[in-house]
GROMACS .gro file of N, CA and C in nm:
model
  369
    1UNK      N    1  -0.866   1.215  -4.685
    1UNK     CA    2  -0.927   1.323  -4.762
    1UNK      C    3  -0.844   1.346  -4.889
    2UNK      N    4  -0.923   1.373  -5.006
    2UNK     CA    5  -0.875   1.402  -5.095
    2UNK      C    6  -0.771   1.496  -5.108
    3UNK      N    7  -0.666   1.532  -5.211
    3UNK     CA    8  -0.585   1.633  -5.212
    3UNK      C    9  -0.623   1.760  -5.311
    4UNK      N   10  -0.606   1.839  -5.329
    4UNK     CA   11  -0.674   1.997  -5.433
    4UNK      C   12  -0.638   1.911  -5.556
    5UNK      N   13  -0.550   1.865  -5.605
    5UNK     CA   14  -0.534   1.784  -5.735
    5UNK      C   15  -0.618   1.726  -5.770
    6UNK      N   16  -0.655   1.601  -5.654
    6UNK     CA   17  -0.761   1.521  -5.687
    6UNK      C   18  -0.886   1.620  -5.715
    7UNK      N   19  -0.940   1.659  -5.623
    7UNK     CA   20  -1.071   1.766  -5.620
    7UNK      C   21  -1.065   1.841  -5.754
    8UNK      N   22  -0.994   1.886  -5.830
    8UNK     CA   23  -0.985   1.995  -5.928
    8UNK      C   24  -1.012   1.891  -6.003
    9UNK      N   25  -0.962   1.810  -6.026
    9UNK     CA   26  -0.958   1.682  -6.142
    9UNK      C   27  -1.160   1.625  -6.112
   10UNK      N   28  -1.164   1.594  -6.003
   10UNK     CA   29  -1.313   1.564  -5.978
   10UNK      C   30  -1.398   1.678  -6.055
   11UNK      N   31  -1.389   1.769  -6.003
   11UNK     CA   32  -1.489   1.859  -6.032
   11UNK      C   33  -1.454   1.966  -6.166
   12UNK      N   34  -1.405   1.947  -6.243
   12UNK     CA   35  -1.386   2.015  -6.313
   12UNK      C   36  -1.253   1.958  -6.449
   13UNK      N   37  -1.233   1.838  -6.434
   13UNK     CA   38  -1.145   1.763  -6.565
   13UNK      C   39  -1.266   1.697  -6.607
   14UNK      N   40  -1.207   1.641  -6.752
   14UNK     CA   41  -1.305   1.523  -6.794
   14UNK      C   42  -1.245   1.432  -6.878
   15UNK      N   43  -1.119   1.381  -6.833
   15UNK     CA   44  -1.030   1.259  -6.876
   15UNK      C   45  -1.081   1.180  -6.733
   16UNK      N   46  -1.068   1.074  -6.722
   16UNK     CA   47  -1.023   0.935  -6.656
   16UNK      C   48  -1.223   0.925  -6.658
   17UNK      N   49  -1.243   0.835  -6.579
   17UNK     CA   50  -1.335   0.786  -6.438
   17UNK      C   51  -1.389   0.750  -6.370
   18UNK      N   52  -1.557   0.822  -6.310
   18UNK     CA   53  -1.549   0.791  -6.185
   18UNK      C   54  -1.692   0.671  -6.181
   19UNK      N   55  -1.678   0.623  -6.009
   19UNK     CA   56  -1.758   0.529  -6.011
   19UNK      C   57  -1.928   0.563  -5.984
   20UNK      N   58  -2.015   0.519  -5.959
   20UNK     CA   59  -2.159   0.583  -5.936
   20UNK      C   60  -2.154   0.640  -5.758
   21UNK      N   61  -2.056   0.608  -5.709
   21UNK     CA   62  -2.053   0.694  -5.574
   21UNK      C   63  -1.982   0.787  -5.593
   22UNK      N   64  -1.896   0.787  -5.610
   22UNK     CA   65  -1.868   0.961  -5.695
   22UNK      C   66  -1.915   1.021  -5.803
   23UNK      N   67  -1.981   1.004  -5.841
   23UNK     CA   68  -2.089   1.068  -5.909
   23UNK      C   69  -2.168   1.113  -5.844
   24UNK      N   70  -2.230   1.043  -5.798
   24UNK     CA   71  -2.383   1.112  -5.681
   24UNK      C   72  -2.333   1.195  -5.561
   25UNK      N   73  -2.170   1.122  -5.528
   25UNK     CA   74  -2.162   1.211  -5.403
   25UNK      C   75  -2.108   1.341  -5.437
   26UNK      N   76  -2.028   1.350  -5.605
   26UNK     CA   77  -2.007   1.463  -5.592
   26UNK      C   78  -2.128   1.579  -5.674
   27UNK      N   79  -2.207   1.514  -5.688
   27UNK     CA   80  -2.359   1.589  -5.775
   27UNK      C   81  -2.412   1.665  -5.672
   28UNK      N   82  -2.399   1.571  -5.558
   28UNK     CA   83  -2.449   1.641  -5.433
   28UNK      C   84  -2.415   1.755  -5.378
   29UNK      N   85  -2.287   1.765  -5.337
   29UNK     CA   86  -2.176   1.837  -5.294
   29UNK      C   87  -2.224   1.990  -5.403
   30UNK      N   88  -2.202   1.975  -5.537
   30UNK     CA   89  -2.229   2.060  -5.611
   30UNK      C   90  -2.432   2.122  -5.565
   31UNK      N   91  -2.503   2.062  -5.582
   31UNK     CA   92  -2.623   2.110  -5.609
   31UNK      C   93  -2.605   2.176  -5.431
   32UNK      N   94  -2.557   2.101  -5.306
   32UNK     CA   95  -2.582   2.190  -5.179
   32UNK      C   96  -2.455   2.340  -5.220
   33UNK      N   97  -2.382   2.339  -5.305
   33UNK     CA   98  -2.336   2.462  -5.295
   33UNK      C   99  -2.389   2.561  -5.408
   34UNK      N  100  -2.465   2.514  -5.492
   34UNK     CA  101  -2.568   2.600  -5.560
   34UNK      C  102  -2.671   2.659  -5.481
   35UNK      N  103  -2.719   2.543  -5.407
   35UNK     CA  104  -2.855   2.600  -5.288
   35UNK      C  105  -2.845   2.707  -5.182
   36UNK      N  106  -2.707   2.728  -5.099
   36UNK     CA  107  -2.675   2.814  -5.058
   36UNK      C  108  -2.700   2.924  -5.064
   37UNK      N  109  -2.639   2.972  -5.189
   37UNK     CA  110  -2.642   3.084  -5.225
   37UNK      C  111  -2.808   3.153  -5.225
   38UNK      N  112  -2.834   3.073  -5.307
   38UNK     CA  113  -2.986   3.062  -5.328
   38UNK      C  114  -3.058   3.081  -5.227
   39UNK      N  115  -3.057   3.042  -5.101
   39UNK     CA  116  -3.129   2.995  -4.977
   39UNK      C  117  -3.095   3.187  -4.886
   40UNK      N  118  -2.918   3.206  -4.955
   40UNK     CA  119  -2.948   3.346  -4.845
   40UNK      C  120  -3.007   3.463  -4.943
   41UNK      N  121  -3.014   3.423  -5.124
   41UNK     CA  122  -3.040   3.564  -5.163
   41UNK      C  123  -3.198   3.550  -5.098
   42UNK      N  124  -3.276   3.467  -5.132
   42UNK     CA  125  -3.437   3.422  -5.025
   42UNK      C  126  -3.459   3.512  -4.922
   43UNK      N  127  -3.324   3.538  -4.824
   43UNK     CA  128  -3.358   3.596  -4.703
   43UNK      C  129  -3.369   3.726  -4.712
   44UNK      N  130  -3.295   3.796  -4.811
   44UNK     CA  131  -3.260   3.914  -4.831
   44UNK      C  132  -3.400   3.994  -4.884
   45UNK      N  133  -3.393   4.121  -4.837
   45UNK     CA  134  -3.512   4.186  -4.910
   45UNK      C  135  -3.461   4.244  -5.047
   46UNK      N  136  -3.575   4.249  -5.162
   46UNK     CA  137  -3.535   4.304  -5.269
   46UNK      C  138  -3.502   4.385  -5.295
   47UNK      N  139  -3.378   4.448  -5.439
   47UNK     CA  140  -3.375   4.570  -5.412
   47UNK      C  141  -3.265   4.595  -5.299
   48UNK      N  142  -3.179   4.542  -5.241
   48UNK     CA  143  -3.075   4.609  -5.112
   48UNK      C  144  -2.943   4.507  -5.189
   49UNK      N  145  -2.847   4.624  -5.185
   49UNK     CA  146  -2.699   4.559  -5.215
   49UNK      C  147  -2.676   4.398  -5.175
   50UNK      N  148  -2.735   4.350  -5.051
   50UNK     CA  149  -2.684   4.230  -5.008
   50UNK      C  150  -2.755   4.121  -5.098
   51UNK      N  151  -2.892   4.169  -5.142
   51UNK     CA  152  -2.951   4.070  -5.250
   51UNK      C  153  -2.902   4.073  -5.404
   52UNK      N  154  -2.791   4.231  -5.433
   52UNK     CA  155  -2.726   4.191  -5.556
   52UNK      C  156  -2.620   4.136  -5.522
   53UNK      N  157  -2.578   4.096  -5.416
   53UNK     CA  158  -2.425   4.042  -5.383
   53UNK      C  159  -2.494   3.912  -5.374
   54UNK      N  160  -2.549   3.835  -5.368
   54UNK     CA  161  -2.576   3.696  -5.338
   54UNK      C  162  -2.650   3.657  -5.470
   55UNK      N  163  -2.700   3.705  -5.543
   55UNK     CA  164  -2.737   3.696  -5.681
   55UNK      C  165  -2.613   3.679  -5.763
   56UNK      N  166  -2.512   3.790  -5.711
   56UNK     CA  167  -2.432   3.744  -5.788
   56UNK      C  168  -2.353   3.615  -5.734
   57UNK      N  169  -2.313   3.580  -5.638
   57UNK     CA  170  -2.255   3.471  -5.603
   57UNK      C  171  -2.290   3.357  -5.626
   58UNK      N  172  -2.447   3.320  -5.678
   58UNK     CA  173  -2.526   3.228  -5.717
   58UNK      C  174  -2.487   3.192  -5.853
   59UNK      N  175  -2.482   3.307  -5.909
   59UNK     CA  176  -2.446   3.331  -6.088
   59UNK      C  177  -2.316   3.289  -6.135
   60UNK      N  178  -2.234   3.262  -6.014
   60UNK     CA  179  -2.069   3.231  -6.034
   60UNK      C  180  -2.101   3.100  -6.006
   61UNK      N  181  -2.194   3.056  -5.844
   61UNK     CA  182  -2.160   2.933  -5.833
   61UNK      C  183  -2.250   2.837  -5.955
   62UNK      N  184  -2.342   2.879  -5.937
   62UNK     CA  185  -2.383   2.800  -6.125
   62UNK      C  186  -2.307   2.752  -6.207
   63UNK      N  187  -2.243   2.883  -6.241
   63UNK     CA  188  -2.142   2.869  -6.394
   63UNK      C  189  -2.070   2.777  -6.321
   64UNK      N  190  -2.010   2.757  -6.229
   64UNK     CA  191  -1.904   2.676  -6.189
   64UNK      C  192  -1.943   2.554  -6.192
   65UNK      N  193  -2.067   2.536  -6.123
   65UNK     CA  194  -2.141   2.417  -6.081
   65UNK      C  195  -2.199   2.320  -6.226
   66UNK      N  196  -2.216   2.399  -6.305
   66UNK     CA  197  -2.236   2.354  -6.459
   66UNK      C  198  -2.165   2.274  -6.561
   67UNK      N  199  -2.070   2.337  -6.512
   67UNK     CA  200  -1.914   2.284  -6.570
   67UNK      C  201  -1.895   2.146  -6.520
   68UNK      N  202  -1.912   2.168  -6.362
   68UNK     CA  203  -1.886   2.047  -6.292
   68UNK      C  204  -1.957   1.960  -6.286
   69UNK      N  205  -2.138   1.938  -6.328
   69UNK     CA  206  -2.197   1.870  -6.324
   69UNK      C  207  -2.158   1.788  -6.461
   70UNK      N  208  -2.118   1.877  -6.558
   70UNK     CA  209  -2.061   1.830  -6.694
   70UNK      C  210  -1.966   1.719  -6.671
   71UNK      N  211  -1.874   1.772  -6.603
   71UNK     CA  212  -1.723   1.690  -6.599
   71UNK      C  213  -1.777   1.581  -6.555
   72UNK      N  214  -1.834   1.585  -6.453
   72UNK     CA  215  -1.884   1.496  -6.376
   72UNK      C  216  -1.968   1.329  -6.448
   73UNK      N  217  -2.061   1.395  -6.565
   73UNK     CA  218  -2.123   1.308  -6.617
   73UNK      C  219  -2.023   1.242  -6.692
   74UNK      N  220  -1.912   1.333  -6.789
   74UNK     CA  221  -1.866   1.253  -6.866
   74UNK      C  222  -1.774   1.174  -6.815
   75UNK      N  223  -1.714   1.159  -6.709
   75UNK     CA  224  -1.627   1.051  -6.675
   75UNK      C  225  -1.700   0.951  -6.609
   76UNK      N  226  -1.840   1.019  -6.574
   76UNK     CA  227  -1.931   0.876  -6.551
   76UNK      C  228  -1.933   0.781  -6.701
   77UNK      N  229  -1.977   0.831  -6.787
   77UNK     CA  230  -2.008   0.782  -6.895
   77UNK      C  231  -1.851   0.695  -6.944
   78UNK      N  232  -1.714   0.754  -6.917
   78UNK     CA  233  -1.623   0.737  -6.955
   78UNK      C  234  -1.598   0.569  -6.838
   79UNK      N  235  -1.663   0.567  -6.733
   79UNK     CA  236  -1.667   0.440  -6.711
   79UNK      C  237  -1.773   0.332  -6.736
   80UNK      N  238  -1.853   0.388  -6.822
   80UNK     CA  239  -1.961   0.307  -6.849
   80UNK      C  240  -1.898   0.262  -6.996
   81UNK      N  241  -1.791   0.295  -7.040
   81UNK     CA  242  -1.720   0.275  -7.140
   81UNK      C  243  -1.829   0.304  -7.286
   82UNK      N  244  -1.878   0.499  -7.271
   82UNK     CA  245  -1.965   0.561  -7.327
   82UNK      C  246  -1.880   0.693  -7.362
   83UNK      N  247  -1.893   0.749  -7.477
   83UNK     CA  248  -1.829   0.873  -7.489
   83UNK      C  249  -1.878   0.978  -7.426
   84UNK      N  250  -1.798   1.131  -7.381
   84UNK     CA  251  -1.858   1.225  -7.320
   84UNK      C  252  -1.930   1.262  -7.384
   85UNK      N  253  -1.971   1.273  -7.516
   85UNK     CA  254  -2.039   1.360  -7.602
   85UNK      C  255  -2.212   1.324  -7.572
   86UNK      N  256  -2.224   1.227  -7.512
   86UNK     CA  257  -2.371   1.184  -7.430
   86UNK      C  258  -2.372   1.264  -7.356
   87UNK      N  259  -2.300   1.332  -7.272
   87UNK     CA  260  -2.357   1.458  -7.170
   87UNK      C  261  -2.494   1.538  -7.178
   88UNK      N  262  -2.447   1.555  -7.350
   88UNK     CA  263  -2.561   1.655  -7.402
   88UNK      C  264  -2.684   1.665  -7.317
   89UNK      N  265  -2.721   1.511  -7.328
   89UNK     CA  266  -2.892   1.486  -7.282
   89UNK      C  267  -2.898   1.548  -7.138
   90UNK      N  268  -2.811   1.607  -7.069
   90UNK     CA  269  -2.819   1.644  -6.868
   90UNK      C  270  -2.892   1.784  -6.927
   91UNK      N  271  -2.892   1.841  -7.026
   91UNK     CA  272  -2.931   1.987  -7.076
   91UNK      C  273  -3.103   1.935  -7.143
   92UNK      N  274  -3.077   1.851  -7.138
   92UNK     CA  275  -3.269   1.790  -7.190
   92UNK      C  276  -3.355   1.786  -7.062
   93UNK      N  277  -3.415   1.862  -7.016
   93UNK     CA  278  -3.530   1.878  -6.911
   93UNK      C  279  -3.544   1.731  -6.864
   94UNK      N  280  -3.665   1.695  -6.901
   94UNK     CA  281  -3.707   1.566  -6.872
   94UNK      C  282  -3.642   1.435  -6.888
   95UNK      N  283  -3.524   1.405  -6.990
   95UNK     CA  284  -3.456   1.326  -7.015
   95UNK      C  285  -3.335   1.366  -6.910
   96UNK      N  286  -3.326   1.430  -6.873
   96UNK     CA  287  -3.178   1.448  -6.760
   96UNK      C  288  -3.173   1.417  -6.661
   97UNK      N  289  -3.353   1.376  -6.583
   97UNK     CA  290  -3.327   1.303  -6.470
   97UNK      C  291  -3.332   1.199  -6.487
   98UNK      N  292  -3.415   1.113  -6.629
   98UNK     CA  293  -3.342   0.976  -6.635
   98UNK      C  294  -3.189   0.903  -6.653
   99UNK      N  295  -3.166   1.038  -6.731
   99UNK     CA  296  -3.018   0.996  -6.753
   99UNK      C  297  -2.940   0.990  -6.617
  100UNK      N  298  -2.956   1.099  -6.547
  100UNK     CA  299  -2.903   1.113  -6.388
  100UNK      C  300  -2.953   0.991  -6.319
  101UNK      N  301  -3.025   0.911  -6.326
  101UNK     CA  302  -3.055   0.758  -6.276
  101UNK      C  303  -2.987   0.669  -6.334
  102UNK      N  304  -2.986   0.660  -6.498
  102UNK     CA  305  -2.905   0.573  -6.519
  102UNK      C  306  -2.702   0.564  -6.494
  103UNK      N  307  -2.706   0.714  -6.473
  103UNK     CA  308  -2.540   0.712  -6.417
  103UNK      C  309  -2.536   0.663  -6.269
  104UNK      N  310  -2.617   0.702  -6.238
  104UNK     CA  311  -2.648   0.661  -6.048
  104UNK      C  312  -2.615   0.520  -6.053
  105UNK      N  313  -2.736   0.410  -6.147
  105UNK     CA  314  -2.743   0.296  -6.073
  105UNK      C  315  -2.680   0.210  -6.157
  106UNK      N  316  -2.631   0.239  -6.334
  106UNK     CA  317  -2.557   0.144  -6.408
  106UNK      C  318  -2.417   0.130  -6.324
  107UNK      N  319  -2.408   0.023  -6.331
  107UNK     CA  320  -2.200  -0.008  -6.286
  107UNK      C  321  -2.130   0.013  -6.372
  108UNK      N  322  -1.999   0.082  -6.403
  108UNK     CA  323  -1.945   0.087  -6.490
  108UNK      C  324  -1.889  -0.080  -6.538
  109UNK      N  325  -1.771  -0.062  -6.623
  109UNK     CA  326  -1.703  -0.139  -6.706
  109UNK      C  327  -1.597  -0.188  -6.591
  110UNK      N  328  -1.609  -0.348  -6.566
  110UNK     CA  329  -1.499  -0.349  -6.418
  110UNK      C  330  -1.339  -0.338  -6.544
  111UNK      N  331  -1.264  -0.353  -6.457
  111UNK     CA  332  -1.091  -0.343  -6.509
  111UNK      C  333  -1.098  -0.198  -6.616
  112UNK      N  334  -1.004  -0.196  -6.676
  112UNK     CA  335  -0.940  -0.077  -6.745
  112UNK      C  336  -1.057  -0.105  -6.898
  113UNK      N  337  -1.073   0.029  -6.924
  113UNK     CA  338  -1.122   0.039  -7.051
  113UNK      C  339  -1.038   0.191  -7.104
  114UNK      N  340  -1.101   0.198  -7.245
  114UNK     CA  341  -1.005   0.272  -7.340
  114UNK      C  342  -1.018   0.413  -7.260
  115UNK      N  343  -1.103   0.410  -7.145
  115UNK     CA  344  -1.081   0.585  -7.149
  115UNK      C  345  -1.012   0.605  -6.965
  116UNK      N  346  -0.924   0.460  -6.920
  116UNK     CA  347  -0.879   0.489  -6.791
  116UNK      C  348  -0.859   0.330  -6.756
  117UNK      N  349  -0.750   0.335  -6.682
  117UNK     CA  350  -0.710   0.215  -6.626
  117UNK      C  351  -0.819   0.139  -6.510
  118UNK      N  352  -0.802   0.267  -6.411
  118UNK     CA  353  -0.912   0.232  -6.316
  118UNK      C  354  -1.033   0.340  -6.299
  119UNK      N  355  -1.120   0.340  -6.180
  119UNK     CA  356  -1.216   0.440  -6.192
  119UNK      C  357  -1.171   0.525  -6.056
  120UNK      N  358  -1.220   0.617  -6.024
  120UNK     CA  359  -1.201   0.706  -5.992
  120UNK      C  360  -1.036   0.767  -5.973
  121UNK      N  361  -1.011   0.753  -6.098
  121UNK     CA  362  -0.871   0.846  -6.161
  121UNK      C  363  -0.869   0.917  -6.277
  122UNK      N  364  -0.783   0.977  -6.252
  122UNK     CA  365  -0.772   1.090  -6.443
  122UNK      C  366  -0.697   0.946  -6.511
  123UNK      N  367  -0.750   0.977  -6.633
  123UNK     CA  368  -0.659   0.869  -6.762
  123UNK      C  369  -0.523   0.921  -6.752
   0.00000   0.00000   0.00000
C-alpha cells in the first residue's frame, strides 16, 4: 500500500507521471467519494440540519475532488509526453469524456521523458 506521500502526490501534485491504471483507478476512487456524499444527502429529508451537513460535505468533497481530477489528468498527459495546460478540455462537457478515453486507453511515452524519469512518480 501506498504511503500518505505517495497518495498526496497522486491526488493532488502535478509534477511527475502516471500510467493509464492510475489514472482510471484513481478517477475512480475520487468520483466513489464524490457519490457518497451525494447518495446520503438523497436520503435525507429537505430542509433538516442533516441535509445541510451533507450538502456541505459534498461541496468540500468536490472542491477537493476537482483539484484531483485536475492533477490527475495532467500527469496523465505529462506521460503522454503532453503539457498540463491540455487539462483545460476535462471542463468541456462533451469533449471531456473523450478526452477521459483518450487518457484511459493511449500508453504513455515508454522510458523517461522531459517531464519524469519513470511513470507513476513525482519528477
Amino acid at each position: 500500500m501506498p504511503d500518505r506521500p505517495q497518495l498526496l502526490w497522486l491526488f493532488f501534485g502535478v509534477s511527475g507521471r502516471v500510467s493509464r491504471a492510475a489514472y482510471f483507478l484513481g478517477g475512480l476512487l475520487v468520483a466513489i467519494a464524490q457519490a457518497f456524499p451525494l447518495y446520503r444527502f438523497t436520503l435525507v429529508m429537505e430542509g433538516t440540519p442533516e441535509s445541510a451537513l451533507w450538502s456541505m460535505v459534498f461541496m468540500i468533497v468536490f472542491l477537493a475532488s476537482l483539484w484531483s481530477n485536475v492533477a490527475l489528468a495532467v500527469k496523465r498527459l505529462h506521460d503522454l509526453g503532453k503539457t498540463g495546460l491540455a487539462a483545460v478540455v476535462l471542463f468541456i462537457p462533451v469533449i471531456s469524456i473523450a478526452a477521459f478515453l483518450v487518457l484511459c486507453l493511449f500508453p504513455g511515452q515508454p522510458g523517461p521523458n522531459r517531464f519524469g524519469q519513470r511513470t507513476n512518480a513525482p519528477a
